[in-house]
């Protein structure tokens, strides 16, 4: 399913949308500045600005001229996840007959020139989007060693250049809360697993109990999932209502592209939780949950 909501949350689509807004709203190709404004824009010097923290200068080019310049909405800090696709955007206005080159700063290696690839490493390609005027350097699959600064250059005279920093992370699953939880018999097991994704290519997040995949349609009932996706993380919440002792076990959250995380769940009854208190000092948890569930039941009954 690909709803409008997912569409907007898809970071690539969002980037495309964001890139389209100024292009369609301002029609910059035909935009003529009033003389007074045009006179106030720097003339002889190219705008050289704000050094990225890495010490790499951006040479934007002069906006609103007939010469090529970079769109200042282009992100210059990109994070990707190991094994997935990294996309480094470079949006050039008024490119004309000039070429866009992507260079790896570490070794000054020319990766792409125009739409051609100049490296034997087949993971590098350039994707040109005529509509958004983007020249996207794609690295697929991206590896740790790819982290660093890449520069988008346009062969104007003098040339303009946009350094883009690529960060590469391991995708990790993390289950919120302690690594061992005690749940009162009859109450709800609620587990929240967060995966940092930095990609639209999230993959499925599966749940297992003691190495068996969870069955959401089992006759047991009361097992459900809630999934929330944002451009940087996916959250999968597992709910098991009316927990019984047989629901105890090792619950694993296993994303398709990331290391799994697990939590040990013990379903106990009231008397047992007292025993737990002496042993582990966590008995307040089941007691409190019991009280909360009790309150919820009371409220439900009162309706
Ligand atoms: C770039 O992104 C990384 C990872 O998201 C972050 O740690 C870093 O602080 C960012 N740098 C800047 C200058 O925003
Ligand atoms: C747990 O609750 C179920 C009903 O929710 C009940 O049938 C069962 O006896 C309870 N088990 C214990 C050990 O209290
Ligand atoms: C829980 O299960 C996972 C695999 O599903 C395993 O890697 C982990 O060691 C288990 N933890 C315990 C405490 O048994």
mmCIF file of C-alpha atoms and ligand atoms in Angstrom:
data_model
loop_
_atom_site.group_PDB
_atom_site.id
_atom_site.type_symbol
_atom_site.label_atom_id
_atom_site.label_comp_id
_atom_site.label_asym_id
_atom_site.label_seq_id
_atom_site.Cartn_x
_atom_site.Cartn_y
_atom_site.Cartn_z
ATOM 1 C CA UNK A 1 0.000 0.000 0.000
ATOM 2 C CA UNK A 2 1.314 3.418 -0.877
ATOM 3 C CA UNK A 3 -0.945 6.021 0.669
ATOM 4 C CA UNK A 4 -0.596 9.771 0.326
ATOM 5 C CA UNK A 5 0.760 9.802 3.846
ATOM 6 C CA UNK A 6 3.523 7.355 2.959
ATOM 7 C CA UNK A 7 4.136 9.324 -0.191
ATOM 8 C CA UNK A 8 4.779 12.476 1.801
ATOM 9 C CA UNK A 9 6.845 10.598 4.345
ATOM 10 C CA UNK A 10 8.958 8.966 1.703
ATOM 11 C CA UNK A 11 12.112 11.117 1.945
ATOM 12 C CA UNK A 12 12.885 10.871 -1.774
ATOM 13 C CA UNK A 13 9.381 11.989 -2.689
ATOM 14 C CA UNK A 14 9.559 14.721 -0.096
ATOM 15 C CA UNK A 15 12.844 15.915 -1.521
ATOM 16 C CA UNK A 16 11.364 15.875 -5.004
ATOM 17 C CA UNK A 17 8.305 17.771 -3.801
ATOM 18 C CA UNK A 18 10.423 20.317 -1.962
ATOM 19 C CA UNK A 19 12.596 20.729 -5.006
ATOM 20 C CA UNK A 20 9.573 21.165 -7.249
ATOM 21 C CA UNK A 21 7.969 23.886 -5.163
ATOM 22 C CA UNK A 22 10.471 26.655 -5.912
ATOM 23 C CA UNK A 23 10.800 25.549 -9.544
ATOM 24 C CA UNK A 24 7.087 25.651 -10.195
ATOM 25 C CA UNK A 25 6.328 28.621 -7.968
ATOM 26 C CA UNK A 26 9.009 31.010 -9.113
ATOM 27 C CA UNK A 27 9.578 29.823 -12.688
ATOM 28 C CA UNK A 28 13.200 30.826 -12.230
ATOM 29 C CA UNK A 29 14.142 30.163 -15.835
ATOM 30 C CA UNK A 30 12.271 33.212 -17.051
ATOM 31 C CA UNK A 31 12.523 35.291 -13.913
ATOM 32 C CA UNK A 32 13.702 38.830 -14.591
ATOM 33 C CA UNK A 33 14.775 40.786 -11.554
ATOM 34 C CA UNK A 34 13.849 44.440 -11.200
ATOM 35 C CA UNK A 35 16.939 46.540 -11.913
ATOM 36 C CA UNK A 36 17.331 47.758 -8.349
ATOM 37 C CA UNK A 37 17.436 44.196 -7.037
ATOM 38 C CA UNK A 38 19.688 42.947 -9.793
ATOM 39 C CA UNK A 39 22.157 45.722 -9.039
ATOM 40 C CA UNK A 40 22.368 44.684 -5.407
ATOM 41 C CA UNK A 41 23.372 41.101 -6.214
ATOM 42 C CA UNK A 42 27.122 40.520 -6.197
ATOM 43 C CA UNK A 43 28.484 40.996 -9.654
ATOM 44 C CA UNK A 44 32.124 40.219 -10.122
ATOM 45 C CA UNK A 45 32.691 37.846 -7.270
ATOM 46 C CA UNK A 46 31.088 34.452 -7.127
ATOM 47 C CA UNK A 47 29.337 33.964 -3.856
ATOM 48 C CA UNK A 48 31.621 31.896 -1.785
ATOM 49 C CA UNK A 49 30.083 30.990 1.430
ATOM 50 C CA UNK A 50 29.770 29.336 4.649
ATOM 51 C CA UNK A 51 32.229 26.731 5.077
ATOM 52 C CA UNK A 52 30.830 23.379 5.974
ATOM 53 C CA UNK A 53 32.206 22.309 9.344
ATOM 54 C CA UNK A 54 34.616 20.067 7.475
ATOM 55 C CA UNK A 55 36.302 23.143 6.019
ATOM 56 C CA UNK A 56 35.007 22.553 2.492
ATOM 57 C CA UNK A 57 33.818 25.689 0.759
ATOM 58 C CA UNK A 58 30.640 25.936 -1.189
ATOM 59 C CA UNK A 59 30.892 28.054 -4.300
ATOM 60 C CA UNK A 60 27.240 28.580 -5.100
ATOM 61 C CA UNK A 61 27.448 30.667 -8.249
ATOM 62 C CA UNK A 62 25.316 33.780 -8.614
ATOM 63 C CA UNK A 63 21.625 33.191 -8.119
ATOM 64 C CA UNK A 64 19.132 34.747 -10.513
ATOM 65 C CA UNK A 65 21.604 35.194 -13.320
ATOM 66 C CA UNK A 66 21.877 33.416 -16.649
ATOM 67 C CA UNK A 67 24.875 31.480 -15.334
ATOM 68 C CA UNK A 68 24.740 28.136 -13.600
ATOM 69 C CA UNK A 69 24.264 28.154 -9.834
ATOM 70 C CA UNK A 70 23.317 25.683 -7.109
ATOM 71 C CA UNK A 71 19.921 25.688 -5.550
ATOM 72 C CA UNK A 72 20.444 26.509 -1.886
ATOM 73 C CA UNK A 73 17.811 23.986 -0.790
ATOM 74 C CA UNK A 74 20.165 21.186 -1.760
ATOM 75 C CA UNK A 75 21.030 19.262 1.420
ATOM 76 C CA UNK A 76 24.777 19.142 2.078
ATOM 77 C CA UNK A 77 24.696 16.582 4.893
ATOM 78 C CA UNK A 78 23.317 13.204 3.921
ATOM 79 C CA UNK A 79 23.031 10.111 6.094
ATOM 80 C CA UNK A 80 22.656 6.618 4.649
ATOM 81 C CA UNK A 81 22.506 3.133 6.086
ATOM 82 C CA UNK A 82 25.092 0.446 5.323
ATOM 83 C CA UNK A 83 23.874 -1.920 2.605
ATOM 84 C CA UNK A 84 21.258 0.463 1.237
ATOM 85 C CA UNK A 85 21.326 3.190 -1.398
ATOM 86 C CA UNK A 86 22.957 6.531 -0.643
ATOM 87 C CA UNK A 87 21.671 9.477 -2.695
ATOM 88 C CA UNK A 88 23.647 12.694 -2.854
ATOM 89 C CA UNK A 89 21.621 15.388 -4.563
ATOM 90 C CA UNK A 90 22.965 18.333 -6.492
ATOM 91 C CA UNK A 91 20.475 20.745 -7.983
ATOM 92 C CA UNK A 92 21.842 23.041 -10.643
ATOM 93 C CA UNK A 93 19.876 25.921 -12.116
ATOM 94 C CA UNK A 94 20.763 27.252 -15.603
ATOM 95 C CA UNK A 95 23.099 24.374 -16.368
ATOM 96 C CA UNK A 96 22.930 25.079 -20.100
ATOM 97 C CA UNK A 97 25.577 23.148 -22.039
ATOM 98 C CA UNK A 98 27.818 22.709 -18.999
ATOM 99 C CA UNK A 99 28.628 19.380 -17.361
ATOM 100 C CA UNK A 100 28.045 18.208 -13.818
ATOM 101 C CA UNK A 101 30.893 16.226 -12.289
ATOM 102 C CA UNK A 102 30.883 14.284 -9.032
ATOM 103 C CA UNK A 103 34.257 13.962 -7.330
ATOM 104 C CA UNK A 104 35.295 12.007 -4.259
ATOM 105 C CA UNK A 105 37.351 14.461 -2.213
ATOM 106 C CA UNK A 106 39.331 11.836 -0.305
ATOM 107 C CA UNK A 107 41.327 10.826 -3.382
ATOM 108 C CA UNK A 108 40.114 13.469 -5.875
ATOM 109 C CA UNK A 109 38.629 10.647 -7.914
ATOM 110 C CA UNK A 110 36.248 11.684 -10.695
ATOM 111 C CA UNK A 111 33.242 9.414 -10.232
ATOM 112 C CA UNK A 112 30.852 10.724 -12.850
ATOM 113 C CA UNK A 113 30.885 13.264 -15.647
ATOM 114 C CA UNK A 114 27.505 14.116 -17.088
ATOM 115 C CA UNK A 115 25.597 10.848 -17.109
ATOM 116 C CA UNK A 116 28.744 8.727 -17.559
ATOM 117 C CA UNK A 117 30.479 6.859 -14.768
ATOM 118 C CA UNK A 118 34.275 7.230 -14.553
ATOM 119 C CA UNK A 119 35.000 4.596 -11.964
ATOM 120 C CA UNK A 120 35.185 0.833 -12.258
ATOM 121 C CA UNK A 121 33.223 0.607 -9.014
ATOM 122 C CA UNK A 122 29.773 -0.248 -10.376
ATOM 123 C CA UNK A 123 28.105 0.904 -7.176
ATOM 124 C CA UNK A 124 28.403 4.503 -8.373
ATOM 125 C CA UNK A 125 25.886 5.910 -10.824
ATOM 126 C CA UNK A 126 24.444 9.310 -11.513
ATOM 127 C CA UNK A 127 20.730 9.819 -11.885
ATOM 128 C CA UNK A 128 19.617 12.876 -13.761
ATOM 129 C CA UNK A 129 16.193 14.282 -13.083
ATOM 130 C CA UNK A 130 15.381 16.843 -15.750
ATOM 131 C CA UNK A 131 12.280 18.021 -13.978
ATOM 132 C CA UNK A 132 13.957 18.848 -10.667
ATOM 133 C CA UNK A 133 17.296 19.729 -12.338
ATOM 134 C CA UNK A 134 18.980 17.290 -9.978
ATOM 135 C CA UNK A 135 22.084 15.240 -10.608
ATOM 136 C CA UNK A 136 21.980 12.604 -7.914
ATOM 137 C CA UNK A 137 25.062 10.566 -7.139
ATOM 138 C CA UNK A 138 23.861 7.111 -6.123
ATOM 139 C CA UNK A 139 25.975 4.613 -4.232
ATOM 140 C CA UNK A 140 24.317 1.230 -3.992
ATOM 141 C CA UNK A 141 24.977 -0.608 -1.826
ATOM 142 C CA UNK A 142 26.721 1.970 0.338
ATOM 143 C CA UNK A 143 29.526 0.845 2.684
ATOM 144 C CA UNK A 144 31.194 2.402 5.718
ATOM 145 C CA UNK A 145 34.272 3.243 3.700
ATOM 146 C CA UNK A 146 32.159 5.482 1.440
ATOM 147 C CA UNK A 147 31.598 7.991 4.236
ATOM 148 C CA UNK A 148 33.205 11.337 3.509
ATOM 149 C CA UNK A 149 32.920 14.391 1.326
ATOM 150 C CA UNK A 150 31.807 14.309 -2.303
ATOM 151 C CA UNK A 151 31.820 17.351 -4.481
ATOM 152 C CA UNK A 152 29.385 18.299 -7.204
ATOM 153 C CA UNK A 153 31.123 20.584 -9.694
ATOM 154 C CA UNK A 154 29.961 22.471 -12.745
ATOM 155 C CA UNK A 155 32.455 23.348 -15.431
ATOM 156 C CA UNK A 156 31.623 27.029 -15.542
ATOM 157 C CA UNK A 157 34.490 29.481 -15.608
ATOM 158 C CA UNK A 158 35.293 29.827 -12.810
ATOM 159 C CA UNK A 159 33.801 26.525 -11.741
ATOM 160 C CA UNK A 160 31.175 26.252 -9.019
ATOM 161 C CA UNK A 161 31.350 23.452 -6.459
ATOM 162 C CA UNK A 162 29.115 22.001 -3.807
ATOM 163 C CA UNK A 163 30.650 19.643 -1.217
ATOM 164 C CA UNK A 164 28.181 17.127 0.217
ATOM 165 C CA UNK A 165 29.068 15.168 3.347
ATOM 166 C CA UNK A 166 27.965 11.539 3.412
ATOM 167 C CA UNK A 167 27.532 9.853 6.801
ATOM 168 C CA UNK A 168 27.106 6.092 6.853
ATOM 169 C CA UNK A 169 25.384 4.374 9.767
ATOM 170 C CA UNK A 170 24.526 0.839 10.732
ATOM 171 C CA UNK A 171 20.821 0.276 10.871
ATOM 172 C CA UNK A 172 19.908 -0.881 14.334
ATOM 173 C CA UNK A 173 16.812 -2.113 16.067
ATOM 174 C CA UNK A 174 16.297 -1.052 19.661
ATOM 175 C CA UNK A 175 13.500 -2.118 21.966
ATOM 176 C CA UNK A 176 12.606 0.652 24.384
ATOM 177 C CA UNK A 177 12.735 -0.015 28.115
ATOM 178 C CA UNK A 178 14.608 -2.634 30.147
ATOM 179 C CA UNK A 179 15.941 -5.833 28.595
ATOM 180 C CA UNK A 180 13.767 -7.934 30.883
ATOM 181 C CA UNK A 181 10.155 -7.061 31.736
ATOM 182 C CA UNK A 182 7.562 -8.476 34.110
ATOM 183 C CA UNK A 183 3.931 -8.353 33.033
ATOM 184 C CA UNK A 184 0.964 -9.126 35.228
ATOM 185 C CA UNK A 185 -1.202 -12.038 34.072
ATOM 186 C CA UNK A 186 -4.197 -10.641 32.187
ATOM 187 C CA UNK A 187 -2.630 -7.293 31.318
ATOM 188 C CA UNK A 188 -1.186 -6.097 27.986
ATOM 189 C CA UNK A 189 2.333 -6.735 26.757
ATOM 190 C CA UNK A 190 3.368 -3.624 24.876
ATOM 191 C CA UNK A 191 6.781 -3.573 23.174
ATOM 192 C CA UNK A 192 8.172 -0.708 21.091
ATOM 193 C CA UNK A 193 10.947 -1.353 18.596
ATOM 194 C CA UNK A 194 12.669 1.592 16.908
ATOM 195 C CA UNK A 195 14.818 1.198 13.783
ATOM 196 C CA UNK A 196 16.921 4.083 12.433
ATOM 197 C CA UNK A 197 16.507 3.856 8.687
ATOM 198 C CA UNK A 198 17.465 7.061 6.854
ATOM 199 C CA UNK A 199 15.965 5.518 3.767
ATOM 200 C CA UNK A 200 12.684 4.844 2.059
ATOM 201 C CA UNK A 201 13.868 1.272 1.668
ATOM 202 C CA UNK A 202 12.985 0.179 5.160
ATOM 203 C CA UNK A 203 12.141 -3.455 4.653
ATOM 204 C CA UNK A 204 9.847 -5.428 6.887
ATOM 205 C CA UNK A 205 10.206 -5.441 10.660
ATOM 206 C CA UNK A 206 9.261 -8.878 12.007
ATOM 207 C CA UNK A 207 8.595 -10.010 15.548
ATOM 208 C CA UNK A 208 9.493 -13.425 16.933
ATOM 209 C CA UNK A 209 8.849 -15.135 20.221
ATOM 210 C CA UNK A 210 11.490 -17.777 21.012
ATOM 211 C CA UNK A 211 12.440 -17.961 17.331
ATOM 212 C CA UNK A 212 8.844 -18.490 16.165
ATOM 213 C CA UNK A 213 7.358 -15.717 14.131
ATOM 214 C CA UNK A 214 4.341 -14.145 15.797
ATOM 215 C CA UNK A 215 0.967 -15.082 14.398
ATOM 216 C CA UNK A 216 -1.338 -12.052 14.315
ATOM 217 C CA UNK A 217 -4.307 -14.139 13.166
ATOM 218 C CA UNK A 218 -4.006 -16.970 15.651
ATOM 219 C CA UNK A 219 -7.126 -18.149 17.497
ATOM 220 C CA UNK A 220 -5.526 -16.665 20.610
ATOM 221 C CA UNK A 221 -6.470 -13.189 19.360
ATOM 222 C CA UNK A 222 -5.362 -9.895 20.862
ATOM 223 C CA UNK A 223 -2.026 -9.736 19.032
ATOM 224 C CA UNK A 224 -1.572 -6.561 17.022
ATOM 225 C CA UNK A 225 1.024 -4.280 15.450
ATOM 226 C CA UNK A 226 1.221 -0.545 14.990
ATOM 227 C CA UNK A 227 3.798 0.759 12.524
ATOM 228 C CA UNK A 228 4.932 4.344 12.110
ATOM 229 C CA UNK A 229 7.397 5.448 9.451
ATOM 230 C CA UNK A 230 9.224 8.746 9.264
ATOM 231 C CA UNK A 231 12.112 9.636 6.929
ATOM 232 C CA UNK A 232 14.647 8.696 9.579
ATOM 233 C CA UNK A 233 13.078 5.907 11.622
ATOM 234 C CA UNK A 234 10.526 3.141 11.660
ATOM 235 C CA UNK A 235 8.706 2.287 14.855
ATOM 236 C CA UNK A 236 6.977 -1.062 15.279
ATOM 237 C CA UNK A 237 4.774 -1.479 18.362
ATOM 238 C CA UNK A 238 3.647 -4.934 19.383
ATOM 239 C CA UNK A 239 0.594 -5.362 21.617
ATOM 240 C CA UNK A 240 -0.503 -8.638 23.184
ATOM 241 C CA UNK A 241 -3.613 -8.212 25.274
ATOM 242 C CA UNK A 242 -4.748 -10.496 28.128
ATOM 243 C CA UNK A 243 -1.266 -11.909 28.591
ATOM 244 C CA UNK A 244 -0.994 -15.421 29.959
ATOM 245 C CA UNK A 245 2.009 -17.337 31.186
ATOM 246 C CA UNK A 246 2.443 -19.006 27.793
ATOM 247 C CA UNK A 247 3.103 -15.560 26.304
ATOM 248 C CA UNK A 248 6.348 -15.344 28.270
ATOM 249 C CA UNK A 249 9.562 -15.646 26.341
ATOM 250 C CA UNK A 250 12.270 -14.014 24.305
ATOM 251 C CA UNK A 251 10.664 -11.403 22.022
ATOM 252 C CA UNK A 252 12.844 -10.414 19.076
ATOM 253 C CA UNK A 253 12.336 -7.470 16.765
ATOM 254 C CA UNK A 254 14.059 -8.339 13.484
ATOM 255 C CA UNK A 255 14.226 -5.712 10.731
ATOM 256 C CA UNK A 256 15.015 -6.939 7.232
ATOM 257 C CA UNK A 257 18.227 -4.894 6.945
ATOM 258 C CA UNK A 258 19.341 -4.454 10.533
ATOM 259 C CA UNK A 259 20.557 -6.321 13.554
ATOM 260 C CA UNK A 260 17.772 -7.636 15.722
ATOM 261 C CA UNK A 261 16.977 -6.605 19.298
ATOM 262 C CA UNK A 262 15.331 -8.736 21.959
ATOM 263 C CA UNK A 263 13.611 -8.433 25.309
ATOM 264 C CA UNK A 264 12.756 -11.161 27.817
ATOM 265 C CA UNK A 265 9.117 -11.057 28.921
ATOM 266 C CA UNK A 266 7.843 -12.818 32.044
ATOM 267 C CA UNK A 267 4.116 -13.044 32.540
ATOM 268 C CA UNK A 268 3.518 -13.476 36.263
ATOM 269 C CA UNK A 269 0.566 -13.352 38.643
ATOM 270 C CA UNK A 270 0.262 -11.154 41.712
ATOM 271 C CA UNK A 271 1.825 -13.560 44.205
ATOM 272 C CA UNK A 272 4.779 -14.267 41.953
ATOM 273 C CA UNK A 273 5.506 -10.586 41.548
ATOM 274 C CA UNK A 274 6.099 -10.397 45.309
ATOM 275 C CA UNK A 275 8.734 -13.098 44.907
ATOM 276 C CA UNK A 276 10.224 -11.153 42.041
ATOM 277 C CA UNK A 277 10.482 -8.129 44.280
ATOM 278 C CA UNK A 278 12.950 -9.770 46.632
ATOM 279 C CA UNK A 279 14.947 -11.271 43.803
ATOM 280 C CA UNK A 280 15.086 -8.432 41.320
ATOM 281 C CA UNK A 281 13.605 -5.354 42.911
ATOM 282 C CA UNK A 282 11.205 -4.733 40.054
ATOM 283 C CA UNK A 283 7.929 -5.841 41.604
ATOM 284 C CA UNK A 284 6.555 -2.315 41.435
ATOM 285 C CA UNK A 285 6.243 -2.800 37.736
ATOM 286 C CA UNK A 286 3.631 -5.588 37.805
ATOM 287 C CA UNK A 287 1.885 -4.013 40.805
ATOM 288 C CA UNK A 288 1.597 -0.675 39.094
ATOM 289 C CA UNK A 289 0.484 -2.268 35.847
ATOM 290 C CA UNK A 290 -2.092 -4.210 37.748
ATOM 291 C CA UNK A 291 -3.385 -0.985 39.241
ATOM 292 C CA UNK A 292 -3.432 0.727 35.865
ATOM 293 C CA UNK A 293 -5.259 -2.162 34.212
ATOM 294 C CA UNK A 294 -7.672 -2.256 37.131
ATOM 295 C CA UNK A 295 -8.365 1.437 36.737
ATOM 296 C CA UNK A 296 -8.863 0.977 33.003
ATOM 297 C CA UNK A 297 -11.329 -1.830 33.642
ATOM 298 C CA UNK A 298 -13.193 0.282 36.159
ATOM 299 C CA UNK A 299 -13.404 3.141 33.688
ATOM 300 C CA UNK A 300 -14.538 0.787 30.936
ATOM 301 C CA UNK A 301 -17.193 -0.676 33.203
ATOM 302 C CA UNK A 302 -18.370 2.787 34.190
ATOM 303 C CA UNK A 303 -19.212 3.698 30.575
HETATM 304 C C1 LIG B 1 25.181 15.651 9.685
HETATM 305 O O1 LIG B 1 24.413 14.481 9.961
HETATM 306 C C2 LIG B 1 24.956 13.656 10.997
HETATM 307 C C3 LIG B 1 24.133 12.405 11.111
HETATM 308 O O2 LIG B 1 22.757 12.633 11.056
HETATM 309 C C4 LIG B 1 25.003 14.449 12.295
HETATM 310 O O3 LIG B 1 25.582 13.648 13.295
HETATM 311 C C5 LIG B 1 25.836 15.706 12.073
HETATM 312 O O4 LIG B 1 25.794 16.485 13.252
HETATM 313 C C6 LIG B 1 25.287 16.519 10.909
HETATM 314 N N1 LIG B 1 26.164 17.637 10.669
HETATM 315 C C7 LIG B 1 25.689 18.863 10.434
HETATM 316 C C8 LIG B 1 26.709 19.927 10.190
HETATM 317 O O5 LIG B 1 24.497 19.123 10.423
HETATM 318 C C1 LIG B 2 -4.166 -15.808 34.308
HETATM 319 O O1 LIG B 2 -5.361 -15.236 33.836
HETATM 320 C C2 LIG B 2 -6.221 -16.147 33.196
HETATM 321 C C3 LIG B 2 -7.405 -15.385 32.679
HETATM 322 O O2 LIG B 2 -7.016 -14.147 32.200
HETATM 323 C C4 LIG B 2 -6.673 -17.212 34.173
HETATM 324 O O3 LIG B 2 -7.479 -18.166 33.504
HETATM 325 C C5 LIG B 2 -5.445 -17.885 34.730
HETATM 326 O O4 LIG B 2 -5.826 -18.791 35.732
HETATM 327 C C6 LIG B 2 -4.488 -16.875 35.330
HETATM 328 N N1 LIG B 2 -3.276 -17.549 35.683
HETATM 329 C C7 LIG B 2 -2.661 -17.317 36.860
HETATM 330 C C8 LIG B 2 -1.417 -18.109 37.085
HETATM 331 O O5 LIG B 2 -3.079 -16.521 37.662
HETATM 332 C C1 LIG B 3 16.706 -14.099 22.198
HETATM 333 O O1 LIG B 3 16.595 -14.486 20.837
HETATM 334 C C2 LIG B 3 17.600 -13.984 19.978
HETATM 335 C C3 LIG B 3 17.341 -14.472 18.580
HETATM 336 O O2 LIG B 3 15.983 -14.498 18.256
HETATM 337 C C4 LIG B 3 18.967 -14.433 20.425
HETATM 338 O O3 LIG B 3 19.951 -13.849 19.615
HETATM 339 C C5 LIG B 3 19.177 -14.028 21.866
HETATM 340 O O4 LIG B 3 20.416 -14.528 22.328
HETATM 341 C C6 LIG B 3 18.069 -14.544 22.732
HETATM 342 N N1 LIG B 3 18.280 -14.054 24.089
HETATM 343 C C7 LIG B 3 18.238 -14.830 25.157
HETATM 344 C C8 LIG B 3 18.540 -14.184 26.475
HETATM 345 O O5 LIG B 3 17.975 -16.010 25.067
#
